[in-house]
mmCIF file of N, CA and C in Angstrom:
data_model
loop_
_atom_site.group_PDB
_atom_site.id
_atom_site.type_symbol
_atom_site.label_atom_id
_atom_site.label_comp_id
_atom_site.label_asym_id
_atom_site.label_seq_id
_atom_site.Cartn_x
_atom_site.Cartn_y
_atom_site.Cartn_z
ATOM 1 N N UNK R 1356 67.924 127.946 155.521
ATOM 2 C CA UNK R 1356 68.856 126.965 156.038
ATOM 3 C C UNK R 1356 69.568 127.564 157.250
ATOM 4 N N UNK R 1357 70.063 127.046 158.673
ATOM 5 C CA UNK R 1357 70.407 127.278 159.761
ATOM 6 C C UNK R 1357 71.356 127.921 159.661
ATOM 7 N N UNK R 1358 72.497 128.645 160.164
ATOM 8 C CA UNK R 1358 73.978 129.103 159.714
ATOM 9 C C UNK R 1358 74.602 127.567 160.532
ATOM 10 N N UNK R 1359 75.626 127.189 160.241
ATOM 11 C CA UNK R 1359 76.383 125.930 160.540
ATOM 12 C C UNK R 1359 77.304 126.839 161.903
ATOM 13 N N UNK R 1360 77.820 126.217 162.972
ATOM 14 C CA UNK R 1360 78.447 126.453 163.970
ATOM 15 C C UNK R 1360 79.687 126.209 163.758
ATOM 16 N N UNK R 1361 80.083 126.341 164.344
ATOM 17 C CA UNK R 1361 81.783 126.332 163.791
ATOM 18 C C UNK R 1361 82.231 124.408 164.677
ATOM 19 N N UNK R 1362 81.022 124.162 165.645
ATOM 20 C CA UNK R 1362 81.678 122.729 165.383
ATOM 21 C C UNK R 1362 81.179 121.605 164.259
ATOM 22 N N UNK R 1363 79.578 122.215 163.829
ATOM 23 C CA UNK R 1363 79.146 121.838 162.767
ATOM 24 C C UNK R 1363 80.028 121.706 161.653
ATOM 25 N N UNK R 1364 80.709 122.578 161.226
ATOM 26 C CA UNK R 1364 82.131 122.900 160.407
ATOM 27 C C UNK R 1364 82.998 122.388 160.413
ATOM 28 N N UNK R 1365 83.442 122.614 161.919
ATOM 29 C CA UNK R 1365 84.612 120.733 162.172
ATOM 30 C C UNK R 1365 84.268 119.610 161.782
ATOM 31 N N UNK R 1366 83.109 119.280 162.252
ATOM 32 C CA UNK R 1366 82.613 117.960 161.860
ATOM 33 C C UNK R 1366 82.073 117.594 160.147
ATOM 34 N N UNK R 1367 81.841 118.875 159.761
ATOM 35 C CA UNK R 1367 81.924 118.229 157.841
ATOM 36 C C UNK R 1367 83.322 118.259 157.297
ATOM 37 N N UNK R 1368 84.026 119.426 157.379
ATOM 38 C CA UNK R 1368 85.839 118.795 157.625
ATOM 39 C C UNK R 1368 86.226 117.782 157.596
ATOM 40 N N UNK R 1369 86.326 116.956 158.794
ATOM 41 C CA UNK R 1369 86.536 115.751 158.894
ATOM 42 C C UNK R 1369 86.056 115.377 158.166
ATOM 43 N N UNK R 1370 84.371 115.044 157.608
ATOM 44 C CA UNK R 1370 83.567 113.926 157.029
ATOM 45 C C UNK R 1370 84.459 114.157 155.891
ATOM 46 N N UNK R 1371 84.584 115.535 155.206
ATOM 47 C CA UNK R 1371 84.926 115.444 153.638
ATOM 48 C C UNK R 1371 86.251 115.039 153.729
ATOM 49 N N UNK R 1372 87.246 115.294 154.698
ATOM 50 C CA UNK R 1372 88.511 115.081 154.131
ATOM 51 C C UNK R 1372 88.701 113.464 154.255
ATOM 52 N N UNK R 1373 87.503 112.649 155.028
ATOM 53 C CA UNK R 1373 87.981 111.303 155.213
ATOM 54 C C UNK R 1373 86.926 110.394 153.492
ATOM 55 N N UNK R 1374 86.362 111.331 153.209
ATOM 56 C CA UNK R 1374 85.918 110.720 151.935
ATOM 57 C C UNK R 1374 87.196 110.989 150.724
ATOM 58 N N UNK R 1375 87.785 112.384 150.635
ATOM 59 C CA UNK R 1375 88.830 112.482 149.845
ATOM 60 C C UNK R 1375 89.790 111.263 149.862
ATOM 61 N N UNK R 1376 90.044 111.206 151.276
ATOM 62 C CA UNK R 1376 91.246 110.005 151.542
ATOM 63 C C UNK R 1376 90.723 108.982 150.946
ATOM 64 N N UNK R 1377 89.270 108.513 150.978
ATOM 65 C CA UNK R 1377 89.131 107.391 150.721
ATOM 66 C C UNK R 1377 88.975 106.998 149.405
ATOM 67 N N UNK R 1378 88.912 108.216 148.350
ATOM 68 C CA UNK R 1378 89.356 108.382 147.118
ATOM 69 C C UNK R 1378 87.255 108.666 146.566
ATOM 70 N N UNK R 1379 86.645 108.796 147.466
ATOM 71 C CA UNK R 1379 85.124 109.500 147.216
ATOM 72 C C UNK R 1379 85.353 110.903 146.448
ATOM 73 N N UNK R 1380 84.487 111.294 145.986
ATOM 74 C CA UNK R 1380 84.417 112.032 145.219
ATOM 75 C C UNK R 1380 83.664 113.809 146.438
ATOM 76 N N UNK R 1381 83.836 114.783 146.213
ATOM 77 C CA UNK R 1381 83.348 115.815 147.124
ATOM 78 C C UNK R 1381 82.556 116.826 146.564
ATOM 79 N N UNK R 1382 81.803 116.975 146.273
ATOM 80 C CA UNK R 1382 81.102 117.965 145.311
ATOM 81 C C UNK R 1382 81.339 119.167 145.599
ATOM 82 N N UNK R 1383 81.493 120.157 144.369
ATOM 83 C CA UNK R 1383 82.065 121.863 144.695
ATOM 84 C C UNK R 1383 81.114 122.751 144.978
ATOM 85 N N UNK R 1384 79.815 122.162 145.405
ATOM 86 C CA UNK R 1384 78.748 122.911 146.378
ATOM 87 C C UNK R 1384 78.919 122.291 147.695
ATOM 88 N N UNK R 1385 79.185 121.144 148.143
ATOM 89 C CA UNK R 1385 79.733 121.192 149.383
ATOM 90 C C UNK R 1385 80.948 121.524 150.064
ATOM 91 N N UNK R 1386 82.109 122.038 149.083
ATOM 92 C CA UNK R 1386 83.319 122.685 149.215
ATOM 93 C C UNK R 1386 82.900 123.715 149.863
ATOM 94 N N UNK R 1387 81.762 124.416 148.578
ATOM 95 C CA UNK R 1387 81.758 126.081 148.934
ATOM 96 C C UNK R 1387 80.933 126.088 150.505
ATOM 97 N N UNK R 1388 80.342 125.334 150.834
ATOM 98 C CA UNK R 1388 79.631 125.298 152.067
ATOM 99 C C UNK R 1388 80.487 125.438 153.390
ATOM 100 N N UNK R 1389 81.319 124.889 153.538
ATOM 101 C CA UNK R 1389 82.273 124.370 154.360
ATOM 102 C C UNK R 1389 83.405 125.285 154.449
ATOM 103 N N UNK R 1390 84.512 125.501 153.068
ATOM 104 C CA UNK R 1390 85.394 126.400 152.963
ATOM 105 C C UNK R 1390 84.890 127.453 153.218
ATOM 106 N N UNK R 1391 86.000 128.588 153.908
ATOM 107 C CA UNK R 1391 86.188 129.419 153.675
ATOM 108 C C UNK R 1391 86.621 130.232 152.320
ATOM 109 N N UNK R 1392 86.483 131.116 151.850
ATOM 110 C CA UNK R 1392 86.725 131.984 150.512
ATOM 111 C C UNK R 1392 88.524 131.969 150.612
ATOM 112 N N UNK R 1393 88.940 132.496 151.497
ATOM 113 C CA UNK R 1393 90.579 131.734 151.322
ATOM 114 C C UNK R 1393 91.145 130.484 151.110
ATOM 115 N N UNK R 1394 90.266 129.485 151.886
ATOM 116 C CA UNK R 1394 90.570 128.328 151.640
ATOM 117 C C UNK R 1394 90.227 127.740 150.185
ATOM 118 N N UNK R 1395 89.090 128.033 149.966
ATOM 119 C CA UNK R 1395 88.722 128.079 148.277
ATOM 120 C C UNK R 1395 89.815 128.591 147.032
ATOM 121 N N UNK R 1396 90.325 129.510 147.595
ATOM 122 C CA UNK R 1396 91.298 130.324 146.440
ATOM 123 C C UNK R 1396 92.604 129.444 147.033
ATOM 124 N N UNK R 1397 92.928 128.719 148.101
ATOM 125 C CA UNK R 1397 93.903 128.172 147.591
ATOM 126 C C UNK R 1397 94.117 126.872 147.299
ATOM 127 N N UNK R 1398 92.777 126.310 147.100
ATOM 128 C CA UNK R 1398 92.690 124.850 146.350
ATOM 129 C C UNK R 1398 92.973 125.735 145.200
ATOM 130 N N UNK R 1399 92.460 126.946 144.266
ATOM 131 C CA UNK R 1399 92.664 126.999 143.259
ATOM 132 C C UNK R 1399 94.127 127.632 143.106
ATOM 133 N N UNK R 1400 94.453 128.178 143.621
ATOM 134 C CA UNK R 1400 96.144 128.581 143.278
ATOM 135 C C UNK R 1400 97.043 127.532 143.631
ATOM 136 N N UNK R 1401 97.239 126.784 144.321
ATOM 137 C CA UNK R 1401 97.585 125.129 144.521
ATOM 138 C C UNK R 1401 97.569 124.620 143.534
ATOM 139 N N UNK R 1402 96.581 124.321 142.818
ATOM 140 C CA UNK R 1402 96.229 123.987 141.710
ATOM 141 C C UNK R 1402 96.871 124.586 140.498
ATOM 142 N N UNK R 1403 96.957 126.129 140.281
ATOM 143 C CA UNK R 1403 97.124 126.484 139.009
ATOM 144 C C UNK R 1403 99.124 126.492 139.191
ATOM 145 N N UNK R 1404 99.325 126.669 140.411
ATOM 146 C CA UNK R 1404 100.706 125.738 140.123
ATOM 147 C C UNK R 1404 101.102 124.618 140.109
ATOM 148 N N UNK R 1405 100.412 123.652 140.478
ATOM 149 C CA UNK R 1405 101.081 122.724 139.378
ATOM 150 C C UNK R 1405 100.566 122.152 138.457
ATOM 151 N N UNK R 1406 99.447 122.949 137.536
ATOM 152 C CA UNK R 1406 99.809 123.125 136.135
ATOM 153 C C UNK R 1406 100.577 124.207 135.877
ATOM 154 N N UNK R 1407 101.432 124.980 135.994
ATOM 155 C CA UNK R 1407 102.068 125.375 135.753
ATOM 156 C C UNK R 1407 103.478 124.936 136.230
ATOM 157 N N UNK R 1408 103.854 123.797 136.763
ATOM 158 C CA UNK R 1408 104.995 123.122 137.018
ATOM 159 C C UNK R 1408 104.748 122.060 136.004
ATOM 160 N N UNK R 1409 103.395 121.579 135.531
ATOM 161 C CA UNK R 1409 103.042 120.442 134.576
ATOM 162 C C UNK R 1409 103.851 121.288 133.012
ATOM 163 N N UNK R 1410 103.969 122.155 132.843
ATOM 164 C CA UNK R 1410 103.990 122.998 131.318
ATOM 165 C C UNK R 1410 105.370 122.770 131.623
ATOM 166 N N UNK R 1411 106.528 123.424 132.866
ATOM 167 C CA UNK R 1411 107.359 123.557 132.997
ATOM 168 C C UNK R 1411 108.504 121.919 132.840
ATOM 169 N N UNK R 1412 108.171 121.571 133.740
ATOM 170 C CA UNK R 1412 108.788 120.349 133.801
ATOM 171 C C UNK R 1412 108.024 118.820 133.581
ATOM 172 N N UNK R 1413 108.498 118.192 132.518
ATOM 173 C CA UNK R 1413 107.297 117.211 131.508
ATOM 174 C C UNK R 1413 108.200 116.002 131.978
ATOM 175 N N UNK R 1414 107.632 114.929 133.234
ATOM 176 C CA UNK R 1414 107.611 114.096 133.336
ATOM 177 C C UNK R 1414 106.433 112.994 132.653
ATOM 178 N N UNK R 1415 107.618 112.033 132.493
ATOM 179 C CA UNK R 1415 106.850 110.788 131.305
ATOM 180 C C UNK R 1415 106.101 109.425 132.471
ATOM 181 N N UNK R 1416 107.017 109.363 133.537
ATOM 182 C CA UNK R 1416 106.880 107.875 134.396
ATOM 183 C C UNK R 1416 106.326 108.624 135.438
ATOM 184 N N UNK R 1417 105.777 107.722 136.431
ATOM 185 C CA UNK R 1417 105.060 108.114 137.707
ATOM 186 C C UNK R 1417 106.559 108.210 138.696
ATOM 187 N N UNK R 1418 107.610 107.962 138.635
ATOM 188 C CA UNK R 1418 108.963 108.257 139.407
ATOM 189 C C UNK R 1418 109.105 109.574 139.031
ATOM 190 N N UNK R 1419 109.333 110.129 137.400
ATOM 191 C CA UNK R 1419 109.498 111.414 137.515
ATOM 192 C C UNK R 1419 108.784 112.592 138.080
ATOM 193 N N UNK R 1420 107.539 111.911 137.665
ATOM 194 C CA UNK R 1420 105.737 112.943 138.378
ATOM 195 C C UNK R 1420 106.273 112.890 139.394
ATOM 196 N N UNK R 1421 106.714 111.925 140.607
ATOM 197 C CA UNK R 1421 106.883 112.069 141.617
ATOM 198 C C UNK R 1421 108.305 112.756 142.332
ATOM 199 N N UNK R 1422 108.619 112.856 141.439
ATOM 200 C CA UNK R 1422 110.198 113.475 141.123
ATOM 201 C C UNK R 1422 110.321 115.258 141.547
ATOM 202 N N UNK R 1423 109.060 115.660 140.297
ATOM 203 C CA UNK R 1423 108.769 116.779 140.514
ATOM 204 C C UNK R 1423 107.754 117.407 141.102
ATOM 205 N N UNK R 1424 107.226 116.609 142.015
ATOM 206 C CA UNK R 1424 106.360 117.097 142.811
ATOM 207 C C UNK R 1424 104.865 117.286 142.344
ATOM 208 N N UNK R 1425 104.783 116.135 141.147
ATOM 209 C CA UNK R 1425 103.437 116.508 140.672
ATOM 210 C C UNK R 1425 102.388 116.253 141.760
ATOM 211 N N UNK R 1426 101.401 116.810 141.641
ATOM 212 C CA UNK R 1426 99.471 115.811 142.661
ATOM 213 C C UNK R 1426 99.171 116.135 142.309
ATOM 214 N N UNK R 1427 97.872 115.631 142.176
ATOM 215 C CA UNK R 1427 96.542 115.432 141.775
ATOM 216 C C UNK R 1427 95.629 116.823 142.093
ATOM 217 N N UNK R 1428 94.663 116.903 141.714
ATOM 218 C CA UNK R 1428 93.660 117.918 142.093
ATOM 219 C C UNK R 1428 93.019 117.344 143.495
ATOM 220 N N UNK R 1429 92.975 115.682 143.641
ATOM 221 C CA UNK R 1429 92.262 114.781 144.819
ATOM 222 C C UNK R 1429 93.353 115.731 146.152
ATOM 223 N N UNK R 1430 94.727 115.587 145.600
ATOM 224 C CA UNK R 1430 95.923 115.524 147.031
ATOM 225 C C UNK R 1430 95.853 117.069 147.093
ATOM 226 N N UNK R 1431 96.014 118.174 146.170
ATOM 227 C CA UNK R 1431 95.671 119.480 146.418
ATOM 228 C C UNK R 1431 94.934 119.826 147.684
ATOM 229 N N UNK R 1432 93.249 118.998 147.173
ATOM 230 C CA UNK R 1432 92.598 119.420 148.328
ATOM 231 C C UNK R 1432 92.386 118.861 149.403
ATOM 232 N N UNK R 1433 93.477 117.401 149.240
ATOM 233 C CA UNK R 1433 93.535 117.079 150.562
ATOM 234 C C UNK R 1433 94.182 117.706 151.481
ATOM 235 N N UNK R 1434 95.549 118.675 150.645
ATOM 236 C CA UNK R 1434 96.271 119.386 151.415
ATOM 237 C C UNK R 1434 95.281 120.379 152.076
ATOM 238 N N UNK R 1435 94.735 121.330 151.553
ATOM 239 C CA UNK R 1435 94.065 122.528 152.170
ATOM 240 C C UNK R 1435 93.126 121.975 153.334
ATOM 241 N N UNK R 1436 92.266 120.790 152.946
ATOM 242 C CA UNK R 1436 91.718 120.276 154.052
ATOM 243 C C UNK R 1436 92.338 120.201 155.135
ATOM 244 N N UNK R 1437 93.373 119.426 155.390
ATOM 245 C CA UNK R 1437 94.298 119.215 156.645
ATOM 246 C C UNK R 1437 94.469 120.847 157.239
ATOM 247 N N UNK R 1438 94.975 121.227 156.238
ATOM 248 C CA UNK R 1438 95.511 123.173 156.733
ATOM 249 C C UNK R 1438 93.837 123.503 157.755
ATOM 250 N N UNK R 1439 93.033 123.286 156.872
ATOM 251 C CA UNK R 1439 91.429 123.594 157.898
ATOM 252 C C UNK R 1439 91.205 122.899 159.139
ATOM 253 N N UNK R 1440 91.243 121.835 158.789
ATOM 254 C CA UNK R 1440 91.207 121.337 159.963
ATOM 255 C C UNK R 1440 92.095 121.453 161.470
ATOM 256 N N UNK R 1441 93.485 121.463 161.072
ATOM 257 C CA UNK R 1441 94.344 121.772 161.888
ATOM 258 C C UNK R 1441 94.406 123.330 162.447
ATOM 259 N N UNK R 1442 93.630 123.918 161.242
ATOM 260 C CA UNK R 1442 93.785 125.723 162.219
ATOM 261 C C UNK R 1442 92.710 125.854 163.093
ATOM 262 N N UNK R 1443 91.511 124.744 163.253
ATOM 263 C CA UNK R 1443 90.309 124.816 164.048
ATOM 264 C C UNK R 1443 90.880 124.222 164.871
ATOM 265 N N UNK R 1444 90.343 124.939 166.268
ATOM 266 C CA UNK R 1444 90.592 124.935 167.404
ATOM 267 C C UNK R 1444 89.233 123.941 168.363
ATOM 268 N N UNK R 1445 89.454 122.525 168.306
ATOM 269 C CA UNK R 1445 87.761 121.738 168.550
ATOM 270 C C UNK R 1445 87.030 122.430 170.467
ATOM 271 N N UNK R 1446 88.603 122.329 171.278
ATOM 272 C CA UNK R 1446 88.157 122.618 172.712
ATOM 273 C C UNK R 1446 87.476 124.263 172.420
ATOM 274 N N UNK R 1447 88.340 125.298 171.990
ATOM 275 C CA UNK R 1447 87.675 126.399 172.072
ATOM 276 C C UNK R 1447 86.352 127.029 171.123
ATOM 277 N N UNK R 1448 86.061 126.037 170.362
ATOM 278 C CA UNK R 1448 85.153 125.812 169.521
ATOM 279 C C UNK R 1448 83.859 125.561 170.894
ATOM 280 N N UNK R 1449 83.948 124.464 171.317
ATOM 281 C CA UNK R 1449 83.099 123.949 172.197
ATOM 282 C C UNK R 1449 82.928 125.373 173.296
ATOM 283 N N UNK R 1450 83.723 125.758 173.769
ATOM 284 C CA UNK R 1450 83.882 126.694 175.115
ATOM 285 C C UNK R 1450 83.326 127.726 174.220
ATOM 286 N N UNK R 1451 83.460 128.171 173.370
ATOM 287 C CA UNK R 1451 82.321 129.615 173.098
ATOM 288 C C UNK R 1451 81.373 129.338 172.792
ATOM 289 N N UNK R 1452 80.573 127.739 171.957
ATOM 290 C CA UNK R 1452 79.189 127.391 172.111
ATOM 291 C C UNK R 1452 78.428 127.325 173.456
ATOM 292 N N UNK R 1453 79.014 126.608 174.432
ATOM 293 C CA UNK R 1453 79.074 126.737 175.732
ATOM 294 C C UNK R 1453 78.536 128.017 176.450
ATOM 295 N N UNK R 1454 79.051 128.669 176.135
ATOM 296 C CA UNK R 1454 79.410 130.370 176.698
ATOM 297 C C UNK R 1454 78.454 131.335 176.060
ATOM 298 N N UNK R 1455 78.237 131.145 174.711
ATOM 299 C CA UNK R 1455 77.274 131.250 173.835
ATOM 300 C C UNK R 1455 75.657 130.960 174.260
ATOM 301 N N UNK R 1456 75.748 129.439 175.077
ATOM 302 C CA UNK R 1456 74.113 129.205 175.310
ATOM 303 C C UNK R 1456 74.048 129.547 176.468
ATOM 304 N N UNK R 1457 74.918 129.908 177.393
ATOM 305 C CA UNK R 1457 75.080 130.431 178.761
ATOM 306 C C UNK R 1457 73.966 131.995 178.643
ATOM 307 N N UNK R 1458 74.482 132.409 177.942
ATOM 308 C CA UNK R 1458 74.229 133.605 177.870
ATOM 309 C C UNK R 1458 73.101 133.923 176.234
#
Protein backbone atom coordinates (compact mmCIF):
# COMPACT_ATOMS: atom_id res chain seq x y z
CA UNK A 1 0.00 0.00 0.00
CA UNK A 2 1.44 3.64 -1.01
CA UNK A 3 2.55 5.73 2.23
CA UNK A 4 -0.41 8.52 2.30
CA UNK A 5 1.04 12.27 1.91
CA UNK A 6 0.36 14.44 4.36
CA UNK A 7 -2.33 16.13 2.02
CA UNK A 8 -3.74 12.70 1.46
CA UNK A 9 -4.10 12.89 5.39
CA UNK A 10 -5.80 16.21 5.31
CA UNK A 11 -8.15 15.11 3.07
CA UNK A 12 -9.30 11.75 5.08
CA UNK A 13 -9.46 14.17 8.21
CA UNK A 14 -11.88 16.08 6.84
CA UNK A 15 -13.79 13.05 5.18
CA UNK A 16 -13.88 11.31 8.73
CA UNK A 17 -14.57 14.18 10.86
CA UNK A 18 -17.54 15.24 8.47
CA UNK A 19 -18.99 11.61 8.75
CA UNK A 20 -18.60 11.81 12.72
CA UNK A 21 -20.60 15.10 12.53
CA UNK A 22 -22.97 13.54 10.56
CA UNK A 23 -23.45 10.96 13.24
CA UNK A 24 -21.74 7.94 10.56
CA UNK A 25 -20.07 5.60 12.17
CA UNK A 26 -15.73 5.55 11.64
CA UNK A 27 -14.10 2.36 11.90
CA UNK A 28 -10.91 1.89 14.37
CA UNK A 29 -8.82 0.63 11.38
CA UNK A 30 -9.42 3.74 9.66
CA UNK A 31 -8.66 5.81 12.86
CA UNK A 32 -5.42 3.94 13.15
CA UNK A 33 -4.64 4.85 9.47
CA UNK A 34 -5.04 8.44 9.64
CA UNK A 35 -4.17 9.23 13.44
CA UNK A 36 -1.26 9.74 14.68
CA UNK A 37 -0.18 7.42 17.89
CA UNK A 38 -0.69 10.67 20.06
CA UNK A 39 -3.69 11.49 18.63
CA UNK A 40 -4.89 7.89 19.24
CA UNK A 41 -3.91 7.95 22.99
CA UNK A 42 -5.85 10.93 23.38
CA UNK A 43 -9.17 9.80 22.05
CA UNK A 44 -8.35 7.22 24.66
CA UNK A 45 -7.42 9.33 27.71
CA UNK A 46 -10.34 11.80 26.74
CA UNK A 47 -12.23 9.09 27.04
CA UNK A 48 -11.09 7.35 30.21
CA UNK A 49 -11.90 10.72 31.83
CA UNK A 50 -14.99 10.97 31.45
CA UNK A 51 -15.64 7.74 32.63
CA UNK A 52 -14.07 8.61 35.28
CA UNK A 53 -16.10 11.91 35.80
CA UNK A 54 -19.17 9.31 34.90
CA UNK A 55 -18.19 7.20 38.45
CA UNK A 56 -17.56 10.60 40.05
CA UNK A 57 -20.41 12.71 39.43
CA UNK A 58 -23.92 10.62 38.60
CA UNK A 59 -26.13 12.67 36.60
CA UNK A 60 -29.80 11.30 36.07
CA UNK A 61 -31.32 14.02 33.19
CA UNK A 62 -29.59 15.08 29.99
CA UNK A 63 -29.41 18.93 31.81
CA UNK A 64 -27.31 17.40 34.47
CA UNK A 65 -25.02 15.17 31.82
CA UNK A 66 -24.78 18.40 30.38
CA UNK A 67 -24.18 20.07 33.56
CA UNK A 68 -21.17 18.08 34.10
CA UNK A 69 -19.66 18.00 31.12
CA UNK A 70 -20.55 14.59 30.10
CA UNK A 71 -19.85 13.41 25.82
CA UNK A 72 -20.08 10.85 24.13
CA UNK A 73 -17.25 8.67 22.78
CA UNK A 74 -18.89 10.20 19.01
CA UNK A 75 -17.94 14.13 20.57
CA UNK A 76 -14.51 12.83 22.19
CA UNK A 77 -13.38 12.10 18.83
CA UNK A 78 -14.83 14.73 17.31
CA UNK A 79 -12.82 16.80 19.59
CA UNK A 80 -9.33 15.27 18.71
CA UNK A 81 -10.33 15.40 15.09
CA UNK A 82 -10.72 19.19 14.99
CA UNK A 83 -7.25 19.38 17.24
CA UNK A 84 -5.81 17.34 13.78
CA UNK A 85 -7.07 19.05 11.56
CA UNK A 86 -6.43 22.48 12.81
CA UNK A 87 -2.61 21.64 13.65
CA UNK A 88 -2.23 20.72 9.74
CA UNK A 89 -0.91 23.27 7.97
CA UNK A 90 -2.98 22.71 4.11
CA UNK A 91 -0.68 25.77 2.22
CA UNK A 92 2.62 24.32 3.63
CA UNK A 93 1.51 20.90 3.14
CA UNK A 94 1.11 21.71 -0.60
CA UNK A 95 4.60 23.83 -0.80
CA UNK A 96 6.75 20.82 0.36
CA UNK A 97 4.83 18.37 -2.10
CA UNK A 98 5.60 20.98 -4.58
CA UNK A 99 9.23 21.25 -3.60
CA UNK A 100 9.29 17.61 -3.10
CA UNK A 101 8.45 16.85 -6.98
CA UNK A 102 10.71 19.74 -7.91
CA UNK A 103 13.42 17.97 -6.83
Amino acid sequence: MPKLTEAHIHEKLREQLADLKAGKEVETRKMKTILSDAQLKAIDDKWNAQLTLRDKVKARTKEQQQAAGYKTKREVQIEVYEEAVSALDPLAMLQKELKDKEA
